[in-house]
Amino acid sequence: METALDGELTEHLAYEHSDRDGKSVTTGANERNGTRPKTVMTHVGPVTIDVPRDRDGSFEPKIVRKRQRRLDGVDQLVLSLNARGLTTGEIAAHFAEVYGAKVSKEKNQTGVHRGQRRAGRGQVG
């Protein structure tokens, strides 16, 4: 997720993180300005991510928008991973790897069941 957010900022600034040729504060060019932590709620609980910032504050991320507190697509992701045959333990390991969030198998199983119920009501997708 953080990699995707960084990619959005790269597109916004029109240069790669390591490519600073011709980009300086004296020319008035917008630049990267570190990250800020943001906690979003998922079906497995709160997850903290680092959202990149730019100097003039014009960067508007699309994946996790400003003031967004809930990550809705995570439920769909868990259901999709389960449908592809991943066990709840494998999904929990995936979340730990990708989001840095430790998720118990029990919470993950609850999320899978919730997603299946929502899918049955036509609410997922």
mmCIF file of C-alpha atoms in Angstrom:
data_model
loop_
_atom_site.group_PDB
_atom_site.id
_atom_site.type_symbol
_atom_site.label_atom_id
_atom_site.label_comp_id
_atom_site.label_asym_id
_atom_site.label_seq_id
_atom_site.Cartn_x
_atom_site.Cartn_y
_atom_site.Cartn_z
ATOM 1 C CA MET A 1 0.000 0.000 0.000
ATOM 2 C CA GLU A 2 2.790 2.406 0.913
ATOM 3 C CA THR A 3 4.580 1.556 -2.340
ATOM 4 C CA ALA A 4 1.429 2.398 -4.296
ATOM 5 C CA LEU A 5 1.067 5.698 -2.412
ATOM 6 C CA ASP A 6 4.700 6.511 -3.179
ATOM 7 C CA GLY A 7 3.985 5.768 -6.847
ATOM 8 C CA GLU A 8 1.061 8.193 -6.763
ATOM 9 C CA LEU A 9 3.343 10.917 -5.382
ATOM 10 C CA THR A 10 5.956 10.155 -8.050
ATOM 11 C CA GLU A 11 3.285 10.621 -10.713
ATOM 12 C CA HIS A 12 2.097 13.848 -9.053
ATOM 13 C CA LEU A 13 5.616 15.295 -8.898
ATOM 14 C CA ALA A 14 6.574 13.932 -12.346
ATOM 15 C CA TYR A 15 9.950 12.622 -11.169
ATOM 16 C CA GLU A 16 11.282 9.557 -9.365
ATOM 17 C CA HIS A 17 12.301 9.665 -5.718
ATOM 18 C CA SER A 18 16.019 9.379 -6.540
ATOM 19 C CA ASP A 19 15.897 11.678 -9.615
ATOM 20 C CA ARG A 20 16.329 15.174 -8.210
ATOM 21 C CA ASP A 21 18.183 16.771 -11.160
ATOM 22 C CA GLY A 22 16.727 20.178 -11.790
ATOM 23 C CA LYS A 23 14.382 19.944 -8.815
ATOM 24 C CA SER A 24 15.126 22.389 -6.038
ATOM 25 C CA VAL A 25 13.325 24.599 -3.594
ATOM 26 C CA THR A 26 14.970 27.684 -5.133
ATOM 27 C CA THR A 27 13.263 27.027 -8.477
ATOM 28 C CA GLY A 28 9.913 26.695 -6.769
ATOM 29 C CA ALA A 29 9.517 23.050 -7.761
ATOM 30 C CA ASN A 30 7.369 20.923 -5.489
ATOM 31 C CA GLU A 31 9.315 18.172 -3.690
ATOM 32 C CA ARG A 32 8.820 15.200 -1.424
ATOM 33 C CA ASN A 33 8.503 16.095 2.233
ATOM 34 C CA GLY A 34 8.733 12.831 4.153
ATOM 35 C CA THR A 35 5.727 10.860 5.330
ATOM 36 C CA ARG A 36 3.038 11.103 7.960
ATOM 37 C CA PRO A 37 1.559 8.175 9.830
ATOM 38 C CA LYS A 38 -2.120 7.501 9.246
ATOM 39 C CA THR A 39 -4.254 4.916 11.003
ATOM 40 C CA VAL A 40 -7.087 3.417 8.969
ATOM 41 C CA MET A 41 -9.678 0.915 10.112
ATOM 42 C CA THR A 42 -9.950 -2.418 8.355
ATOM 43 C CA HIS A 43 -12.061 -5.449 9.149
ATOM 44 C CA VAL A 44 -9.061 -6.818 11.048
ATOM 45 C CA GLY A 45 -8.631 -3.692 13.157
ATOM 46 C CA PRO A 46 -6.566 -0.522 12.902
ATOM 47 C CA VAL A 47 -3.576 -0.465 10.540
ATOM 48 C CA THR A 48 -1.022 2.358 10.525
ATOM 49 C CA ILE A 49 0.519 3.303 7.188
ATOM 50 C CA ASP A 50 3.029 5.992 6.185
ATOM 51 C CA VAL A 51 1.520 8.390 3.650
ATOM 52 C CA PRO A 52 4.047 10.414 1.614
ATOM 53 C CA ARG A 53 3.788 14.217 1.631
ATOM 54 C CA ASP A 54 4.846 16.992 -0.704
ATOM 55 C CA ARG A 55 6.118 20.438 0.292
ATOM 56 C CA ASP A 56 3.252 22.522 -1.030
ATOM 57 C CA GLY A 57 0.507 20.162 0.175
ATOM 58 C CA SER A 58 -1.048 19.692 -3.261
ATOM 59 C CA PHE A 59 -0.710 15.887 -3.268
ATOM 60 C CA GLU A 60 -4.146 14.231 -2.988
ATOM 61 C CA PRO A 61 -3.700 10.432 -2.714
ATOM 62 C CA LYS A 62 -6.361 8.331 -4.429
ATOM 63 C CA ILE A 63 -5.757 4.989 -2.717
ATOM 64 C CA VAL A 64 -6.197 6.347 0.807
ATOM 65 C CA ARG A 65 -7.735 9.793 0.483
ATOM 66 C CA LYS A 66 -7.165 12.631 2.907
ATOM 67 C CA ARG A 67 -9.449 12.292 5.948
ATOM 68 C CA GLN A 68 -10.376 8.724 4.934
ATOM 69 C CA ARG A 69 -10.486 6.550 8.043
ATOM 70 C CA ARG A 70 -11.800 3.243 6.674
ATOM 71 C CA LEU A 71 -10.108 1.039 4.095
ATOM 72 C CA ASP A 72 -13.124 -0.538 2.399
ATOM 73 C CA GLY A 73 -11.338 -2.642 -0.214
ATOM 74 C CA VAL A 74 -9.617 -4.789 2.392
ATOM 75 C CA ASP A 75 -12.753 -6.888 2.950
ATOM 76 C CA GLN A 76 -12.887 -7.605 -0.783
ATOM 77 C CA LEU A 77 -9.177 -8.460 -0.808
ATOM 78 C CA VAL A 78 -9.577 -11.008 1.996
ATOM 79 C CA LEU A 79 -12.554 -12.618 0.255
ATOM 80 C CA SER A 80 -10.628 -12.745 -3.033
ATOM 81 C CA LEU A 81 -7.577 -14.335 -1.414
ATOM 82 C CA ASN A 82 -9.806 -16.895 0.288
ATOM 83 C CA ALA A 83 -11.546 -17.662 -3.013
ATOM 84 C CA ARG A 84 -8.121 -18.304 -4.571
ATOM 85 C CA GLY A 85 -7.537 -21.017 -2.009
ATOM 86 C CA LEU A 86 -5.414 -19.246 0.599
ATOM 87 C CA THR A 87 -6.028 -20.392 4.146
ATOM 88 C CA THR A 88 -6.833 -17.901 6.888
ATOM 89 C CA GLY A 89 -3.291 -18.391 8.206
ATOM 90 C CA GLU A 90 -1.807 -17.585 4.788
ATOM 91 C CA ILE A 91 -4.016 -14.496 4.500
ATOM 92 C CA ALA A 92 -2.912 -13.367 7.980
ATOM 93 C CA ALA A 93 0.731 -13.841 6.929
ATOM 94 C CA HIS A 94 0.063 -11.841 3.750
ATOM 95 C CA PHE A 95 -1.382 -8.951 5.783
ATOM 96 C CA ALA A 96 1.617 -9.025 8.115
ATOM 97 C CA GLU A 97 3.945 -8.863 5.110
ATOM 98 C CA VAL A 98 2.091 -6.220 3.095
ATOM 99 C CA TYR A 99 0.551 -3.990 5.770
ATOM 100 C CA GLY A 100 2.817 -4.739 8.708
ATOM 101 C CA ALA A 101 -0.304 -5.734 10.622
ATOM 102 C CA LYS A 102 -0.450 -8.811 12.768
ATOM 103 C CA VAL A 103 -3.843 -10.412 12.303
ATOM 104 C CA SER A 104 -5.073 -13.414 14.208
ATOM 105 C CA LYS A 105 -6.485 -16.338 12.238
ATOM 106 C CA GLU A 106 -9.736 -15.937 14.177
ATOM 107 C CA LYS A 107 -10.195 -12.276 13.167
ATOM 108 C CA ASN A 108 -9.298 -13.174 9.605
ATOM 109 C CA GLN A 109 -11.828 -16.017 9.561
ATOM 110 C CA THR A 110 -14.480 -13.599 10.858
ATOM 111 C CA GLY A 111 -13.627 -11.232 7.995
ATOM 112 C CA VAL A 112 -13.905 -14.043 5.443
ATOM 113 C CA HIS A 113 -17.325 -15.042 6.775
ATOM 114 C CA ARG A 114 -18.490 -11.406 6.807
ATOM 115 C CA GLY A 115 -17.307 -10.988 3.207
ATOM 116 C CA GLN A 116 -19.098 -14.155 2.144
ATOM 117 C CA ARG A 117 -22.330 -12.930 3.753
ATOM 118 C CA ARG A 118 -21.970 -9.535 2.040
ATOM 119 C CA ALA A 119 -21.259 -11.236 -1.293
ATOM 120 C CA GLY A 120 -24.419 -13.294 -0.867
ATOM 121 C CA ARG A 121 -26.372 -10.054 -0.452
ATOM 122 C CA GLY A 122 -24.692 -8.521 -3.530
ATOM 123 C CA GLN A 123 -22.770 -5.909 -1.524
ATOM 124 C CA VAL A 124 -19.213 -6.854 -2.516
ATOM 125 C CA GLY A 125 -17.770 -5.701 -5.805
#
